[in-house]
Amino acid sequence: MNVLEERILKDGVVKEGNVLKVDSFLNHQCDVELFDAMAKEWAKRFAGKQINKILTIEASGIGMACIAAKQFHCSVVFAKKYKSINIDGDMYISQVESFTHKETNQVIVSKKFLNEDDRVLIIDDFLANGAALQGLISIVNQAGGRVEGIGIAIEKGFQPGGKFIRNLGYQLESLAIVDDMDWKTGTITLRKQD
Ligand code: G4P
């Protein structure tokens, strides 16, 4: 069991509606030592890939992406979310529908920071339905770059995003996969990983 899995079992809180609160260490208060261990694990899993950029999405992905970037010796670009915006030609844009929040955001990255030379590692904190990830993949494709891999902190294995993204052929590495949660008992069931 890796350190993130141990921490989820120790400090994760299950809320009604299949929501896992991890705000004491991951996406509100941030345990940077934990982020460092996660970064090292991603570095191991993506060893041998020629990654020259990390792409994430605001807000919660930014912290862990920056710590991961120290392992890959590259910079981080984070996609920005807007409810609606008049875009000029200098931006890559994709629509991302959040099933959790029932809203659509436009996700944008400046053309200055992503191009056809980029070999990209996408990092994010949660993978549920995969909408955010599909938006980020679309942005890399628009830039003519290549997605070398996808690193996720917590995948909700009972939602369709992980299967969908793996079926597209991407190397998707989720450090913890939650297969089941029960808010009444507080039980969290993690998928066994090697
Ligand atoms: P998807 O991108 O995989 O399709 O996910 P979905 O629309 O269902 O989720 C939207 C937002 O909700 C994302 O954050 C995601 O990180 C978060 N989320 C999904 N499931 C959980 C959960 O069980 N617990 C917690 N804590 N968050 C969850 P976001 O809107 O992009 O917010 P942020 O990055 O600005 O914090």
Coordinates of C-alpha atoms and ligand atoms in Angstrom, one line a residue:
M1 CA 0.0 0.0 0.0
N2 CA 1.4 3.4 -0.9
V3 CA 1.4 6.5 1.3
L4 CA -1.6 8.1 -0.4
E5 CA -3.6 4.9 0.0
E6 CA -2.6 4.8 3.7
R7 CA -3.5 8.5 4.2
I8 CA -6.9 8.1 2.5
L9 CA -7.8 5.2 4.9
K10 CA -6.6 7.2 7.9
D11 CA -7.9 10.7 7.1
G12 CA -10.4 10.5 4.2
V13 CA -14.0 11.1 5.1
V14 CA -16.9 9.6 3.1
K15 CA -19.8 11.9 2.5
E16 CA -23.3 11.1 1.2
G17 CA -23.4 11.0 -2.6
N18 CA -20.2 9.1 -3.1
V19 CA -18.0 12.1 -2.2
L20 CA -14.6 11.5 -0.6
K21 CA -13.4 14.5 1.4
V22 CA -9.6 14.7 1.4
D23 CA -9.4 18.3 2.2
S24 CA -7.2 17.9 5.3
F25 CA -4.2 16.7 3.2
L26 CA -4.9 16.9 -0.6
N27 CA -7.1 19.7 -1.9
H28 CA -7.6 22.4 0.7
Q29 CA -4.8 21.9 3.3
C30 CA -1.9 20.4 1.3
D31 CA 0.6 17.9 2.8
V32 CA 3.6 18.7 0.7
E33 CA 5.6 15.7 2.0
L34 CA 2.8 13.5 0.8
F35 CA 2.9 15.3 -2.6
D36 CA 6.6 14.7 -2.7
A37 CA 6.1 10.9 -2.2
M38 CA 3.3 10.9 -4.8
A39 CA 5.6 12.7 -7.3
K40 CA 8.3 10.1 -6.7
E41 CA 5.8 7.3 -7.4
W42 CA 4.7 9.0 -10.7
A43 CA 8.3 9.4 -11.6
K44 CA 8.8 5.6 -11.1
R45 CA 5.7 4.7 -13.1
F46 CA 6.5 7.1 -16.0
A47 CA 10.3 6.3 -16.0
G48 CA 11.7 6.3 -19.5
K49 CA 9.0 8.7 -20.9
Q50 CA 10.4 11.9 -22.5
I51 CA 8.2 14.3 -20.6
N52 CA 9.0 18.0 -21.0
K53 CA 5.8 19.6 -19.6
I54 CA 3.1 18.9 -17.0
L55 CA -0.4 20.0 -17.7
T56 CA -3.0 20.3 -15.0
I57 CA -6.3 22.2 -14.3
E58 CA -7.0 24.8 -11.6
A59 CA -7.4 24.8 -8.8
S60 CA -6.6 21.6 -6.9
G61 CA -4.2 20.0 -9.4
I62 CA -1.7 22.9 -9.3
G63 CA 0.1 22.1 -6.0
M64 CA 0.7 18.4 -6.7
A65 CA 1.7 19.2 -10.3
C66 CA 4.3 21.6 -9.2
I67 CA 5.9 19.1 -6.8
A68 CA 5.7 16.4 -9.5
A69 CA 7.5 18.8 -11.9
K70 CA 10.6 18.8 -9.7
Q71 CA 10.9 15.0 -10.4
F72 CA 10.5 15.5 -14.2
H73 CA 12.6 18.7 -14.3
C74 CA 10.0 20.5 -16.4
S75 CA 7.5 23.3 -16.1
V76 CA 3.8 23.2 -15.2
V77 CA 1.0 24.7 -17.2
F78 CA -2.4 24.9 -15.6
A79 CA -5.6 25.2 -17.7
K80 CA -7.9 28.0 -16.5
K81 CA -11.6 27.6 -16.0
Y82 CA -14.2 30.2 -17.1
K83 CA -17.9 30.1 -17.1
S84 CA -18.0 31.9 -20.4
I85 CA -15.5 34.1 -22.1
N86 CA -14.9 35.6 -25.5
I87 CA -11.8 33.9 -26.6
D88 CA -9.3 35.4 -29.1
G89 CA -7.2 33.2 -31.4
D90 CA -4.4 33.0 -28.9
M91 CA -6.0 30.3 -26.8
Y92 CA -6.7 26.6 -27.0
I93 CA -10.1 25.9 -25.6
S94 CA -12.3 23.0 -24.7
Q95 CA -15.7 22.6 -23.0
V96 CA -15.7 20.7 -19.8
E97 CA -19.0 19.6 -18.2
S98 CA -18.8 18.9 -14.5
F99 CA -21.3 16.2 -13.5
T100 CA -20.6 16.8 -9.9
H101 CA -21.3 20.5 -10.1
K102 CA -23.8 20.4 -13.0
E103 CA -22.2 23.2 -14.9
T104 CA -20.1 23.6 -18.0
N105 CA -16.8 25.5 -18.0
Q106 CA -14.6 26.6 -20.8
V107 CA -11.1 25.4 -20.1
I108 CA -8.3 27.4 -21.7
V109 CA -4.6 27.4 -22.2
S110 CA -2.6 30.1 -23.9
K111 CA -1.0 29.0 -27.2
K112 CA 2.3 30.5 -25.9
F113 CA 2.7 27.6 -23.4
L114 CA 1.9 24.5 -25.3
N115 CA 3.0 23.4 -28.8
E116 CA 3.8 20.5 -31.1
D117 CA 7.2 19.9 -29.4
D118 CA 5.5 19.1 -26.1
R119 CA 5.5 15.6 -24.6
V120 CA 3.0 16.1 -21.8
L121 CA 2.2 14.4 -18.5
I122 CA -1.3 15.3 -17.4
I123 CA -1.8 15.5 -13.6
D124 CA -5.0 15.9 -11.6
D125 CA -6.3 15.2 -8.1
F126 CA -9.5 13.3 -8.9
L127 CA -10.8 11.2 -11.8
A128 CA -14.5 10.5 -11.7
N129 CA -16.3 10.8 -15.0
G130 CA -13.3 11.9 -16.9
A131 CA -14.7 15.1 -18.3
A132 CA -11.8 17.3 -17.1
L133 CA -9.3 14.8 -18.4
Q134 CA -10.9 14.7 -21.8
G135 CA -10.8 18.5 -21.9
L136 CA -7.1 18.5 -21.1
I137 CA -6.3 15.8 -23.7
S138 CA -8.2 17.8 -26.3
I139 CA -6.1 20.8 -25.5
V140 CA -2.8 18.9 -26.0
N141 CA -4.2 17.5 -29.3
Q142 CA -5.1 21.0 -30.4
A143 CA -1.5 22.1 -29.7
G144 CA -0.2 19.2 -31.8
G145 CA 1.7 17.8 -28.7
R146 CA 1.6 14.3 -27.4
V147 CA 0.1 13.0 -24.1
E148 CA 2.8 10.7 -22.7
G149 CA 0.9 9.8 -19.7
I150 CA -1.8 10.7 -17.1
G151 CA -1.1 10.8 -13.4
I152 CA -4.1 10.9 -11.1
A153 CA -4.1 11.0 -7.3
I154 CA -7.5 9.4 -6.6
E155 CA -9.6 7.6 -9.2
K156 CA -13.2 6.7 -8.3
G157 CA -13.2 3.2 -9.8
F158 CA -16.9 2.9 -9.7
Q159 CA -17.3 5.9 -12.1
P160 CA -16.6 5.5 -15.8
G161 CA -13.7 7.9 -16.4
G162 CA -10.8 5.5 -15.7
K163 CA -12.1 2.7 -18.0
F164 CA -12.9 5.2 -20.7
I165 CA -9.4 6.8 -20.7
R166 CA -7.6 3.5 -20.5
N167 CA -9.6 2.2 -23.5
L168 CA -8.4 5.2 -25.5
G169 CA -4.9 3.7 -25.0
Y170 CA -3.4 6.2 -22.6
Q171 CA -1.1 5.1 -19.7
L172 CA -3.2 6.2 -16.8
E173 CA -1.6 5.8 -13.4
S174 CA -3.9 6.4 -10.4
L175 CA -2.1 6.2 -7.1
A176 CA -5.3 5.2 -5.3
I177 CA -8.4 3.7 -6.8
V178 CA -11.5 3.8 -4.7
D179 CA -13.8 0.9 -5.6
D180 CA -16.4 1.5 -3.0
M181 CA -17.4 3.9 -0.3
D182 CA -20.1 3.8 2.4
W183 CA -20.9 7.0 4.1
K184 CA -23.0 5.3 6.7
T185 CA -20.1 3.1 8.0
G186 CA -17.3 5.4 6.7
T187 CA -15.8 2.4 4.9
I188 CA -13.5 3.0 2.0
T189 CA -12.5 0.1 -0.2
L190 CA -9.4 0.5 -2.3
R191 CA -8.5 -1.6 -5.3
K192 CA -5.4 -3.7 -4.8
Q193 CA -2.5 -2.5 -6.9
D194 CA 1.0 -3.9 -7.4
Ligands
G4P1 P1 -14.6 14.5 -13.9 O1 -13.8 15.7 -14.3 O2 -13.7 13.3 -13.7 O3 -15.7 14.3 -14.9 O4 -15.2 14.8 -12.5 P2 -16.6 15.5 -12.1 O5 -17.1 16.4 -13.1 O6 -17.5 14.4 -11.5 O7 -15.9 16.3 -10.9 C1 -15.8 17.7 -10.9 C2 -15.1 18.2 -9.7 O8 -15.4 17.5 -8.5 C3 -13.6 18.1 -9.8 O9 -13.1 19.2 -9.1 C4 -13.2 16.9 -9.1 O10 -11.9 16.9 -8.6 C5 -14.2 16.9 -7.9 N1 -14.6 15.6 -7.4 C6 -15.2 14.5 -8.0 N2 -15.4 13.6 -7.1 C7 -14.9 14.0 -5.9 C8 -14.8 13.4 -4.6 O11 -15.3 12.3 -4.3 N3 -14.3 14.2 -3.6 C9 -13.8 15.4 -3.9 N4 -13.2 16.1 -2.9 N5 -13.8 16.0 -5.1 C10 -14.4 15.3 -6.1 P3 -13.1 20.7 -9.7 O12 -14.5 21.2 -9.9 O13 -12.2 20.7 -10.9 O14 -12.6 21.5 -8.5 P4 -11.2 22.1 -8.1 O15 -10.1 21.3 -8.8 O16 -11.2 23.5 -8.4 O17 -11.1 21.8 -6.6

